[in-house]
Short mmCIF file of N, CA and C in Angstrom, two decimals:
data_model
loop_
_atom_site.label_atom_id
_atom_site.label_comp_id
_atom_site.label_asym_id
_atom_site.label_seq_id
_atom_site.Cartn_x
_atom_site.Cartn_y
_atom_site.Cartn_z
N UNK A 1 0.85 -1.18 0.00
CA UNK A 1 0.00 0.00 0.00
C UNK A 1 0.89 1.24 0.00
N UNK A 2 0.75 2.49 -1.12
CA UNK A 2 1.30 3.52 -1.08
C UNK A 2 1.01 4.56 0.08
N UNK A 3 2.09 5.17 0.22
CA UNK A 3 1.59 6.20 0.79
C UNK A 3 0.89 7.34 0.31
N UNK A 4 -0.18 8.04 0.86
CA UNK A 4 -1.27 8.56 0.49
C UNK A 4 -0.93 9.99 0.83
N UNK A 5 -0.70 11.49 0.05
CA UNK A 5 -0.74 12.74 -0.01
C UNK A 5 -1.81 13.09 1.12
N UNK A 6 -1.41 13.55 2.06
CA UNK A 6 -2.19 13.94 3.16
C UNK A 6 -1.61 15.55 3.58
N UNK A 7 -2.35 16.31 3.87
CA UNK A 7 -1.80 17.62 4.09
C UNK A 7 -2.94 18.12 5.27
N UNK A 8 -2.41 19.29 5.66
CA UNK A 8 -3.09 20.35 6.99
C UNK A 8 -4.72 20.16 5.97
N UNK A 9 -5.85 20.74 6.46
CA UNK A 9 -7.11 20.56 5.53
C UNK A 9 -7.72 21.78 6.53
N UNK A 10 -8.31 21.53 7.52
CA UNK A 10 -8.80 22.68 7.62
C UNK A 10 -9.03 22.80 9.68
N UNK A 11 -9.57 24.12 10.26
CA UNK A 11 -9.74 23.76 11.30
C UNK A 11 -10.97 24.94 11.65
N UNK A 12 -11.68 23.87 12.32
CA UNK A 12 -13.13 24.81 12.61
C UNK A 12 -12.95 25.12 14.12
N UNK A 13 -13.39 26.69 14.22
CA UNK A 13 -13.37 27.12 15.57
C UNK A 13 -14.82 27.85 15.64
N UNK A 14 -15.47 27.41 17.37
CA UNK A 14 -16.60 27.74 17.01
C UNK A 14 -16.98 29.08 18.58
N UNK A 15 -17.17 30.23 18.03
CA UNK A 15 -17.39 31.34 19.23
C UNK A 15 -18.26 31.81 19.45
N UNK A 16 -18.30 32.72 20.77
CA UNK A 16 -19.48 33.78 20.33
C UNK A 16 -19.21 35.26 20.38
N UNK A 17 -17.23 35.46 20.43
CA UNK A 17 -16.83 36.44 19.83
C UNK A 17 -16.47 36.36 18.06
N UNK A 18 -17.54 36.63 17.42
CA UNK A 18 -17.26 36.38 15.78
C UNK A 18 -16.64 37.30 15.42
N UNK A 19 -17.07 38.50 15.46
CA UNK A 19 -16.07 40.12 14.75
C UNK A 19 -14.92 39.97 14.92
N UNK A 20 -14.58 39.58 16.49
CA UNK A 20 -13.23 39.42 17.02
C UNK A 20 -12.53 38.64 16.45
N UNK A 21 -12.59 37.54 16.08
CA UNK A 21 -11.90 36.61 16.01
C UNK A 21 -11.84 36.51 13.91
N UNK A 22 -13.08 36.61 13.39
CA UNK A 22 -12.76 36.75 11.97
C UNK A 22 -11.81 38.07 11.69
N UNK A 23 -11.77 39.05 12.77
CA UNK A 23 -10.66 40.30 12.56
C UNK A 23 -9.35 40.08 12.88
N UNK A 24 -8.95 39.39 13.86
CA UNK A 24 -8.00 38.54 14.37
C UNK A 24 -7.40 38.06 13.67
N UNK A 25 -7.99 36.50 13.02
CA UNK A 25 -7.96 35.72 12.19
C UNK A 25 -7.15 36.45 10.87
N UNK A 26 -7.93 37.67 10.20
CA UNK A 26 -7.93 38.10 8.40
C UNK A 26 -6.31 38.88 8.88
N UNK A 27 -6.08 39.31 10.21
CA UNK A 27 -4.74 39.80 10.04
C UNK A 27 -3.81 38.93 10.66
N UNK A 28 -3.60 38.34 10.92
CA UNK A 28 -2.77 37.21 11.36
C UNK A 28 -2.28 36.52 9.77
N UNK A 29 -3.20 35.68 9.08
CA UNK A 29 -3.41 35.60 8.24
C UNK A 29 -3.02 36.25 6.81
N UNK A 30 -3.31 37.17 7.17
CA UNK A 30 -3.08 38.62 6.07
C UNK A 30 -3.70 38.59 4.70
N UNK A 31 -5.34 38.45 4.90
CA UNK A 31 -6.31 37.49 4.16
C UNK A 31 -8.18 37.72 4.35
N UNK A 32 -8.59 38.08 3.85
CA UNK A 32 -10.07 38.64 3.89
C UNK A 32 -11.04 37.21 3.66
N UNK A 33 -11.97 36.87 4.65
CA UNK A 33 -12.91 35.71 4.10
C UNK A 33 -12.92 35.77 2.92
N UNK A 34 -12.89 34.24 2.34
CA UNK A 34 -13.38 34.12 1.05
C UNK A 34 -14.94 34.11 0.83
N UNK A 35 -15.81 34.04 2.03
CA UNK A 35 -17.27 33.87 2.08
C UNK A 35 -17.91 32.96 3.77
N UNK A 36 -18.55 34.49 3.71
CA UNK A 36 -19.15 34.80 4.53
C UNK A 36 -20.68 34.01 4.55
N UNK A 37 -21.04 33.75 5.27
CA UNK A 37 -22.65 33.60 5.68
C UNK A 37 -23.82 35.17 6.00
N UNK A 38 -24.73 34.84 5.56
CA UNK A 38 -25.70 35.52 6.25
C UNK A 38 -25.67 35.76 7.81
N UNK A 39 -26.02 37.20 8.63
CA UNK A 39 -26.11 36.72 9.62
C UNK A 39 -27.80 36.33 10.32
N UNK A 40 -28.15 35.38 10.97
CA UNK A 40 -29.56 35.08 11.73
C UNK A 40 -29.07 34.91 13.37
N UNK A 41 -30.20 36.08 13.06
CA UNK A 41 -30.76 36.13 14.95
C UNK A 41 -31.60 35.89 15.34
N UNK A 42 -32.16 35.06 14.68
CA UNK A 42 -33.59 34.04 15.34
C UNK A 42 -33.11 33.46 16.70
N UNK A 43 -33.75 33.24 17.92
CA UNK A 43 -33.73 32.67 19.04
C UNK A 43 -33.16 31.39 18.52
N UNK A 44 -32.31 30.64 19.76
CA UNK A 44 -31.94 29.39 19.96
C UNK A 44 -30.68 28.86 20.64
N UNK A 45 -30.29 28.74 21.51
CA UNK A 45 -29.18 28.64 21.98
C UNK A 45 -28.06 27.86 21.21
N UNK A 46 -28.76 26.55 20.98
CA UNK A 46 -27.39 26.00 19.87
C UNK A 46 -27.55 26.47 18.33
N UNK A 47 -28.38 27.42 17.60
CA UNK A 47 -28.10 27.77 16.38
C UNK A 47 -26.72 28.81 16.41
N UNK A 48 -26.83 28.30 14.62
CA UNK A 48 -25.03 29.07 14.27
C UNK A 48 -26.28 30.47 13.80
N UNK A 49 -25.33 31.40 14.37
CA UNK A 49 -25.53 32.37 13.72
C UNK A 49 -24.87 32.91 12.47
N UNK A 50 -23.45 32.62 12.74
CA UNK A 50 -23.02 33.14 11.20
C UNK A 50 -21.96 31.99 10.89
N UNK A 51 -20.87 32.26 9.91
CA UNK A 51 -19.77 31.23 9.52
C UNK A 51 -18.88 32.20 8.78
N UNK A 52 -17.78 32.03 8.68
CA UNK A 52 -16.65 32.53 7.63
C UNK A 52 -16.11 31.54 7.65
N UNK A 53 -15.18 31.89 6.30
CA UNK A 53 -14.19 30.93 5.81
C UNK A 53 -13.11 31.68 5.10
N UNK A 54 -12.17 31.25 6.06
CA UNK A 54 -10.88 31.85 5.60
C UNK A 54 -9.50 31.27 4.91
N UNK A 55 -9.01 31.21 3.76
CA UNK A 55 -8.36 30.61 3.34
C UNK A 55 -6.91 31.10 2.51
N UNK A 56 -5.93 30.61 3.68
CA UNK A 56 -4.66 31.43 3.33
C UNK A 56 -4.11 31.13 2.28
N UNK A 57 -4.21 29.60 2.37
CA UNK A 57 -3.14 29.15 1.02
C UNK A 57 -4.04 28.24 0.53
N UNK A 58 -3.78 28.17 -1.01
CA UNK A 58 -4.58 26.94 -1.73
C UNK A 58 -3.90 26.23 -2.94
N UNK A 59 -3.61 24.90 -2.97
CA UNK A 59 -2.70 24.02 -3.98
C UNK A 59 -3.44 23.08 -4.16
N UNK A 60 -4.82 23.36 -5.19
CA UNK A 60 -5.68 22.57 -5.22
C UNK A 60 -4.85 21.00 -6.04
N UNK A 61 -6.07 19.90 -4.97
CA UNK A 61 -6.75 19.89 -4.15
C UNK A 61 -6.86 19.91 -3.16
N UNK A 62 -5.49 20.63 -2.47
CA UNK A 62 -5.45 20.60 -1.32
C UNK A 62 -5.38 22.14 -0.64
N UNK A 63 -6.23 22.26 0.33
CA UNK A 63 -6.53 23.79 0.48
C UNK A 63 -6.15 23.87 1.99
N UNK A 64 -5.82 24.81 2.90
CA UNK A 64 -5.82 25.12 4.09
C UNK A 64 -7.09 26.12 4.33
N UNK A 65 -7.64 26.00 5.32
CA UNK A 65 -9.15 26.88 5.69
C UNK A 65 -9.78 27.05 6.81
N UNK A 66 -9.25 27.84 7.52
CA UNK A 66 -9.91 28.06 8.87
C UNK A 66 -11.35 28.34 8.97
N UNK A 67 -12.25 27.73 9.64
CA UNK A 67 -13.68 28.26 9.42
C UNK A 67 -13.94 28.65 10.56
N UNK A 68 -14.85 30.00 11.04
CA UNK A 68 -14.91 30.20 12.02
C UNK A 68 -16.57 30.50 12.37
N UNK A 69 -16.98 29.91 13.38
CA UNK A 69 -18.41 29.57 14.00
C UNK A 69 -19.13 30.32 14.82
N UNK A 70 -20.21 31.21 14.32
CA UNK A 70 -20.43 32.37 15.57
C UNK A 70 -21.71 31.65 16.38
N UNK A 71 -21.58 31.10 17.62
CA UNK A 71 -22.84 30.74 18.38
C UNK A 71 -23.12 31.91 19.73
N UNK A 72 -23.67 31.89 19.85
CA UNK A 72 -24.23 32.59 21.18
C UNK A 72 -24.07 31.98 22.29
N UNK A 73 -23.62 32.87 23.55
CA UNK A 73 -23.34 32.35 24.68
C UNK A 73 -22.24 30.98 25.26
N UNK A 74 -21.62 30.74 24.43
CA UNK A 74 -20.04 30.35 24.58
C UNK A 74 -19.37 31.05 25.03
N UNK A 75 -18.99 30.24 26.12
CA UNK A 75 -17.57 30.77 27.05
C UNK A 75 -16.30 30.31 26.50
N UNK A 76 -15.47 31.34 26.95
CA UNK A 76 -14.01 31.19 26.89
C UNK A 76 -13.75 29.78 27.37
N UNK A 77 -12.73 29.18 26.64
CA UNK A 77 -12.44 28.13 26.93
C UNK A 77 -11.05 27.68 28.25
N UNK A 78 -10.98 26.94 28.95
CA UNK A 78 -10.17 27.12 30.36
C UNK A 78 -9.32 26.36 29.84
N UNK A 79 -8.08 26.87 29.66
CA UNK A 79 -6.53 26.36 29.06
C UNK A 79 -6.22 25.13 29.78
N UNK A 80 -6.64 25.17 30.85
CA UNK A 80 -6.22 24.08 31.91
C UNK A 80 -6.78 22.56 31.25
N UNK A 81 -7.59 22.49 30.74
CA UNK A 81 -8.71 21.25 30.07
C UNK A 81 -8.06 20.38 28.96
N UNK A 82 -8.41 19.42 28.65
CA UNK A 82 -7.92 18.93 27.19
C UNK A 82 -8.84 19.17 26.22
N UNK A 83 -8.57 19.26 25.03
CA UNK A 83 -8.66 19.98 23.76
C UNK A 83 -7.18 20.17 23.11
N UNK A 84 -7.45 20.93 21.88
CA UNK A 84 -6.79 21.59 20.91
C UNK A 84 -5.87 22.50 21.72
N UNK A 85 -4.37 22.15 21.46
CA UNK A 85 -3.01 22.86 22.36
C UNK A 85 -2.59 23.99 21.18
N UNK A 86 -3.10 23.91 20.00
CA UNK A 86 -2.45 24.59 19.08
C UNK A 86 -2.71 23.99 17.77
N UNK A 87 -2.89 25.29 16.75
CA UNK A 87 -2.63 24.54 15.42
C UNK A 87 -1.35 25.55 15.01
N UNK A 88 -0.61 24.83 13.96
CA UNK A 88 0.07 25.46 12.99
C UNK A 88 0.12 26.30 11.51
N UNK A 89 0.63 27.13 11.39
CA UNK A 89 1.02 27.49 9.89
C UNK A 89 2.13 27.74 9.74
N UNK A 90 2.87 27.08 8.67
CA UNK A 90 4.29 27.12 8.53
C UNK A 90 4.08 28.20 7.11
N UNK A 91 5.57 29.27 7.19
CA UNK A 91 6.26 29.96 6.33
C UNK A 91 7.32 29.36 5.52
N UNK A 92 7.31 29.64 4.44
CA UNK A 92 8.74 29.12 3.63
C UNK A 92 9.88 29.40 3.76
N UNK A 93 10.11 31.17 4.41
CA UNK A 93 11.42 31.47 4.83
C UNK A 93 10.99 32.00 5.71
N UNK A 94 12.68 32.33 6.68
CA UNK A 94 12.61 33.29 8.12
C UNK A 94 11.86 34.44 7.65
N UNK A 95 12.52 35.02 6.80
CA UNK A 95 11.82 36.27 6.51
C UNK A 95 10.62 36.42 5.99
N UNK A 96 9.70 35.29 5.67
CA UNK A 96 8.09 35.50 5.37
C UNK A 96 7.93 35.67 6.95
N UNK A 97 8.23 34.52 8.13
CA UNK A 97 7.65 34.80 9.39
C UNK A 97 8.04 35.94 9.88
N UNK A 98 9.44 36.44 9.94
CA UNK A 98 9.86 37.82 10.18
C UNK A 98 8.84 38.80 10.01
N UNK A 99 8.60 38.97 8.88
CA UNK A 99 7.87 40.14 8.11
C UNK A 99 5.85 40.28 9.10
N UNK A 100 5.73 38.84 8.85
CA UNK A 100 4.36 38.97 9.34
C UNK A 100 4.66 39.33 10.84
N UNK A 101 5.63 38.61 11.72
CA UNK A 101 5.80 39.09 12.82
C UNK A 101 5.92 40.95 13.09
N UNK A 102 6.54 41.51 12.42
CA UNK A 102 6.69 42.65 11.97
C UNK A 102 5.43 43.42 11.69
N UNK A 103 4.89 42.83 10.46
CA UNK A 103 3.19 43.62 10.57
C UNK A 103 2.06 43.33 11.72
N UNK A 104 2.29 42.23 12.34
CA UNK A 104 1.43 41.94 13.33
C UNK A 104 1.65 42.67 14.23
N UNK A 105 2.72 42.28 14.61
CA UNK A 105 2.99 43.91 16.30
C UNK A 105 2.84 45.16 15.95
N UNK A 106 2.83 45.87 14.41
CA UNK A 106 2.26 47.08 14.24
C UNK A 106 0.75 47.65 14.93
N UNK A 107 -0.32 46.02 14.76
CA UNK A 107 -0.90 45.90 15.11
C UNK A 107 -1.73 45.62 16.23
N UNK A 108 -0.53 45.53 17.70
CA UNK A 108 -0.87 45.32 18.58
C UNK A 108 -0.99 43.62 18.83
N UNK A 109 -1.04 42.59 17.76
CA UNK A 109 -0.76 41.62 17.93
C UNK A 109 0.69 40.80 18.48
N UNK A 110 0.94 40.33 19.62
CA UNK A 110 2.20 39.71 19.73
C UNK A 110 2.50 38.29 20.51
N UNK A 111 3.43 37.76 20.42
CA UNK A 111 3.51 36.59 20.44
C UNK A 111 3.68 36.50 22.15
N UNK A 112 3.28 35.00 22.66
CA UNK A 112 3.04 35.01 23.67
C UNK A 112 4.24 34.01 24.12
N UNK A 113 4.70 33.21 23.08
CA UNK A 113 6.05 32.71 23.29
C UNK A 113 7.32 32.32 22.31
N UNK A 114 7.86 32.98 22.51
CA UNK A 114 8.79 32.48 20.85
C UNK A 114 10.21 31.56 21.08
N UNK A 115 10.26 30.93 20.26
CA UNK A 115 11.24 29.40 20.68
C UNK A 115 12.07 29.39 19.10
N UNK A 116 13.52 29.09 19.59
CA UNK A 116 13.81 28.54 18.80
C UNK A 116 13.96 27.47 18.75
N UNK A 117 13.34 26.64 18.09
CA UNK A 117 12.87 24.72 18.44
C UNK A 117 14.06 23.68 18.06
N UNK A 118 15.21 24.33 17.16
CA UNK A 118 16.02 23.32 16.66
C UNK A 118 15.96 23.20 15.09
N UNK A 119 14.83 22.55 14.80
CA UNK A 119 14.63 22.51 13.56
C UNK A 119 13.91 23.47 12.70
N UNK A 120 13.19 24.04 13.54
CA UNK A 120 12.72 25.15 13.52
C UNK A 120 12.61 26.28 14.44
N UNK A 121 11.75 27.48 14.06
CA UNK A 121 11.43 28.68 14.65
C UNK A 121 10.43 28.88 14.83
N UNK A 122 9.42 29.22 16.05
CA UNK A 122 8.25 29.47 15.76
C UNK A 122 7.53 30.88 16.84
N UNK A 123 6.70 31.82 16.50
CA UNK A 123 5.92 32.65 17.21
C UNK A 123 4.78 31.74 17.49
N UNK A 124 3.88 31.82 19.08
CA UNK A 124 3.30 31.53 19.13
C UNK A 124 2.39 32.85 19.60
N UNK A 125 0.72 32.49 19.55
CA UNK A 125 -0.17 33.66 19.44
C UNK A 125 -1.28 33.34 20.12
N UNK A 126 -2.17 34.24 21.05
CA UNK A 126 -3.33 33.76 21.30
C UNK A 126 -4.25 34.32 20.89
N UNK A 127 -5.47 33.75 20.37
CA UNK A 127 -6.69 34.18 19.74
C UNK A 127 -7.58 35.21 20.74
N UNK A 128 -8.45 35.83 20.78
CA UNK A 128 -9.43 36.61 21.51
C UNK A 128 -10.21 35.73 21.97
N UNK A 129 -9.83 34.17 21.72
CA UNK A 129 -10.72 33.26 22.59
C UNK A 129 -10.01 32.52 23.39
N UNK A 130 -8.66 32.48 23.36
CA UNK A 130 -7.70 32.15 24.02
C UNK A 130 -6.86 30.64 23.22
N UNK A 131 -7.42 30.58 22.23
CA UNK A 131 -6.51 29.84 21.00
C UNK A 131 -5.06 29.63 20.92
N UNK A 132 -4.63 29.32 20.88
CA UNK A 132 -3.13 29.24 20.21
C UNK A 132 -2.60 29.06 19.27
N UNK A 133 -2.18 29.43 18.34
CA UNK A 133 -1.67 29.32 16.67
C UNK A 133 -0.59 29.62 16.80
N UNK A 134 0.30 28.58 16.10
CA UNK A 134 1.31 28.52 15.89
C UNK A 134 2.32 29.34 14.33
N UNK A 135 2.99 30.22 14.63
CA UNK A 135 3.62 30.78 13.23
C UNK A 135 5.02 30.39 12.99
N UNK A 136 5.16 29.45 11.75
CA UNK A 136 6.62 28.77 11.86
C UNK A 136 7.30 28.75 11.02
N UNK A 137 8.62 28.43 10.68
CA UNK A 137 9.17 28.09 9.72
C UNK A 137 10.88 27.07 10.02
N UNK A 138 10.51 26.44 9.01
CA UNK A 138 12.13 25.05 9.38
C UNK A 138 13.60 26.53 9.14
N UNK A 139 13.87 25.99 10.68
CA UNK A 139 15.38 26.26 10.15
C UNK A 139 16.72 25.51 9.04
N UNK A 140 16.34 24.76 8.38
CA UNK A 140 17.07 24.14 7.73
C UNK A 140 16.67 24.07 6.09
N UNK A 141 17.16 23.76 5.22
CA UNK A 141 16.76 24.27 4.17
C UNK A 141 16.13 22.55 3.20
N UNK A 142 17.09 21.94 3.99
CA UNK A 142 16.51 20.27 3.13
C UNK A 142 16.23 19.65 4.61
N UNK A 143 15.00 18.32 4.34
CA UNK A 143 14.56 17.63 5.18
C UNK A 143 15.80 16.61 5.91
N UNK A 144 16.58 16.43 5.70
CA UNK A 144 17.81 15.94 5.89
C UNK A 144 18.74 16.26 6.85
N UNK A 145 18.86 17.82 6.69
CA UNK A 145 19.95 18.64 8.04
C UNK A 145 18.74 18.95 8.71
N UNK A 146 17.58 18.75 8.66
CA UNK A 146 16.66 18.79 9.71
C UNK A 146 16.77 17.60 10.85
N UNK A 147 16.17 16.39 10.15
CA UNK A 147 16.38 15.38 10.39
C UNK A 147 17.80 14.80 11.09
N UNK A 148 18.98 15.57 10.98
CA UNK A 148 19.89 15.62 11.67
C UNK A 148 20.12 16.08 12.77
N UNK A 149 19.50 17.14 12.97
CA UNK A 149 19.46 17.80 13.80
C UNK A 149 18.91 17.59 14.75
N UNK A 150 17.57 17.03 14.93
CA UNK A 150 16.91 16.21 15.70
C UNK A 150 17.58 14.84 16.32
N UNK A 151 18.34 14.19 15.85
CA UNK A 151 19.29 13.19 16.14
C UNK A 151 21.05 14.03 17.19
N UNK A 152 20.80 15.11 17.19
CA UNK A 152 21.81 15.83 18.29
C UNK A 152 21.74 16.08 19.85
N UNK A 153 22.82 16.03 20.10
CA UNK A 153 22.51 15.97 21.59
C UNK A 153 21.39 17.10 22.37
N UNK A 154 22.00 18.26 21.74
CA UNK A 154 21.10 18.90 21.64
C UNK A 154 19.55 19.19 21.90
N UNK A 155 19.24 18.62 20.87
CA UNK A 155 17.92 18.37 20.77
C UNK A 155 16.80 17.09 21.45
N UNK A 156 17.88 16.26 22.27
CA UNK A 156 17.98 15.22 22.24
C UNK A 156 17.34 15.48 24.23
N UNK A 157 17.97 16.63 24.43
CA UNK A 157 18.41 16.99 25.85
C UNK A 157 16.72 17.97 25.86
N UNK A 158 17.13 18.82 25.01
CA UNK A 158 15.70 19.70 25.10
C UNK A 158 14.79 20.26 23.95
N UNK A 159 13.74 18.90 23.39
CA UNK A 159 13.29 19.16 22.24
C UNK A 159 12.39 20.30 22.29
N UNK A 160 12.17 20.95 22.99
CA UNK A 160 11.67 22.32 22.66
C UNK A 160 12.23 23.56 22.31
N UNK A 161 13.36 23.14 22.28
CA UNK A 161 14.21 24.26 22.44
C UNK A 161 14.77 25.38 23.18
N UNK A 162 15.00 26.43 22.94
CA UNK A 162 14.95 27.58 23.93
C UNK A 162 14.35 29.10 23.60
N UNK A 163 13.90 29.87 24.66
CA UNK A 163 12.58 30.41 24.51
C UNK A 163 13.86 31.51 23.94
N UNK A 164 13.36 32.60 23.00
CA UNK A 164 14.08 33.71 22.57
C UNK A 164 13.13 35.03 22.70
N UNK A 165 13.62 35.90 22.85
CA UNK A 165 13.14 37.60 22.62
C UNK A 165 12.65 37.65 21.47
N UNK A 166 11.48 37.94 20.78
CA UNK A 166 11.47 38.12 19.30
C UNK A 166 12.06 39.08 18.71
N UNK A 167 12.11 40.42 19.84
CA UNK A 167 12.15 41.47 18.85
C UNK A 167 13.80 41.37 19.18
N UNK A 168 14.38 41.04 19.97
CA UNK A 168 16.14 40.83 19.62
C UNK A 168 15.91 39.68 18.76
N UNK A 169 14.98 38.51 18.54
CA UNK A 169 16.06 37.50 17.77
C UNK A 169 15.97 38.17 16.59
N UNK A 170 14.53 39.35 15.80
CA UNK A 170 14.40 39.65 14.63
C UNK A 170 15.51 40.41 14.13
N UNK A 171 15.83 41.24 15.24
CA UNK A 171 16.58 42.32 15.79
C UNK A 171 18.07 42.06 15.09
N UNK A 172 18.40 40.94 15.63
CA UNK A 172 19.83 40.18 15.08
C UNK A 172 20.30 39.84 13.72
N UNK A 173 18.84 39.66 13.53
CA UNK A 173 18.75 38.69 11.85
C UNK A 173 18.78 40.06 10.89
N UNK A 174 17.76 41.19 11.12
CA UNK A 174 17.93 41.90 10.59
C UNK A 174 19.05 42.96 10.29
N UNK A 175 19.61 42.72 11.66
CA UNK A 175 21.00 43.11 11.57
C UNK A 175 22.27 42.61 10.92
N UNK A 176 22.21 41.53 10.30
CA UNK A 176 23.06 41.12 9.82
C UNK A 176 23.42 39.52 10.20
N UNK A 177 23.11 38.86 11.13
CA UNK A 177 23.76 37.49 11.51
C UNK A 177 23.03 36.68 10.97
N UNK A 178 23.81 35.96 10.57
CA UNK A 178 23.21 34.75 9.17
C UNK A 178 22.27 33.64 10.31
N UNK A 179 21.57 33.26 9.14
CA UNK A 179 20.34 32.29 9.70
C UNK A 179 21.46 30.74 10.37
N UNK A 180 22.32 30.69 9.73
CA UNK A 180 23.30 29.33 10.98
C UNK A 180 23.31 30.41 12.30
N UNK A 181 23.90 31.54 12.91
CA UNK A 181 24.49 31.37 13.86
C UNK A 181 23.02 31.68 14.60
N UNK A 182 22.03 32.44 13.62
CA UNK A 182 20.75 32.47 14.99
C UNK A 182 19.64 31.36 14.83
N UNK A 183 19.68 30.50 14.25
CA UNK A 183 19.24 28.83 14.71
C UNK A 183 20.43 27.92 15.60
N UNK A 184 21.62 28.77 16.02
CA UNK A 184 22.58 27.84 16.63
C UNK A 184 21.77 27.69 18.39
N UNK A 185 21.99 26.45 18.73
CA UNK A 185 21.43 26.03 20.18
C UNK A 185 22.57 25.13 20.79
N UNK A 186 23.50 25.83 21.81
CA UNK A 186 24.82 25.30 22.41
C UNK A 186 24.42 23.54 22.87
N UNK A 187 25.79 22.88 22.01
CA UNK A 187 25.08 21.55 22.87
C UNK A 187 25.15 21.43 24.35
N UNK A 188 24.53 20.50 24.84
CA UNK A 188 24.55 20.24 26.15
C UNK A 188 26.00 20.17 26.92
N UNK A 189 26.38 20.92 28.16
CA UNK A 189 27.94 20.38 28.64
C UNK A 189 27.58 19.17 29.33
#
């Protein structure tokens, strides 16, 4: 049996802050619903009132698409619980995540923890519902010195990596220090 093309597909979030979170969402994103719902305010506690659908990237047939769910009277969700820890969106280079990191804090948006993971880099973010989305990109350029890398003591000792400053690590990069020495993570003594 082959292996089967499987990719990210989509992730439904369902609130009863909608403005918030489809505004949230379109700049994070950097991306306007592709289509919207009507809105209904007919009585009912479990009716949807509205829907968007937001869709950053698309390589049909395979699409990425956040949909987002407006119900009434939903509470914030308590971090402490199990559920959804996070989803991801990965960037192709430092500098696509750079950049959005960059327009996002113009915006008052900022990351709530930023890591350099080893194999990668990532901002993390919380939604107006208390979400977490992940903004990433591989530090390595082939799956291979990734894959190596993960096999280091290193990484081996602390696969999460270590937490960084964003606006010094951007700070650095933009200044001049090449993407080896600011993905470098000292091995273990």
């Amino acid at each position: 049996m082959g292996k089967v093309a499987m990719r990210f597909g989509e992730v439904v979030l369902k609130t009863s802050q909608y403005d918030a979170l489809k505004s949230w969402y379109s700049r994070l994103l950097d991306t306007k619903p592709m289509f919207e719902s009507e809105r209904n305010e007919e009585p009912g506690p479990v009716r949807m009132r509205q829907m968007c659908v937001i869709r950053p990237y698309s390589e049909f047939p395979f699409t990425e698409t956040l949909v987002i769910l407006d119900f009434r009277g939903l509470r914030q969700s308590d971090q402490a619980v199990t559920g959804m820890d996070h989803f991801q969106m990965q960037f192709a280079s430092i500098d696509d995540l750079f950049d959005r990191y960059e327009a996002l804090t113009a915006h008052g948006i900022v990351p709530t923890r930023s890591a350099n993971h080893g194999p990668s880099t990532s901002f993390y973010y919380r939604d107006p519902d208390g979400n977490r989305v992940e903004l990433s990109v591989k530090n390595y350029s082939t799956e291979a010195e990734t894959l190596a890398f993960m096999q280091s003591a290193a990484f081996r000792k602390s696969p999460s990596g270590i937490d960084v400053d964003p606006a010094e690590y951007v700070g650095k990069y933009r200044g001049g220090l090449s993407l080896e020495e600011l993905r470098r993570i000292p091995e273990p003594a």
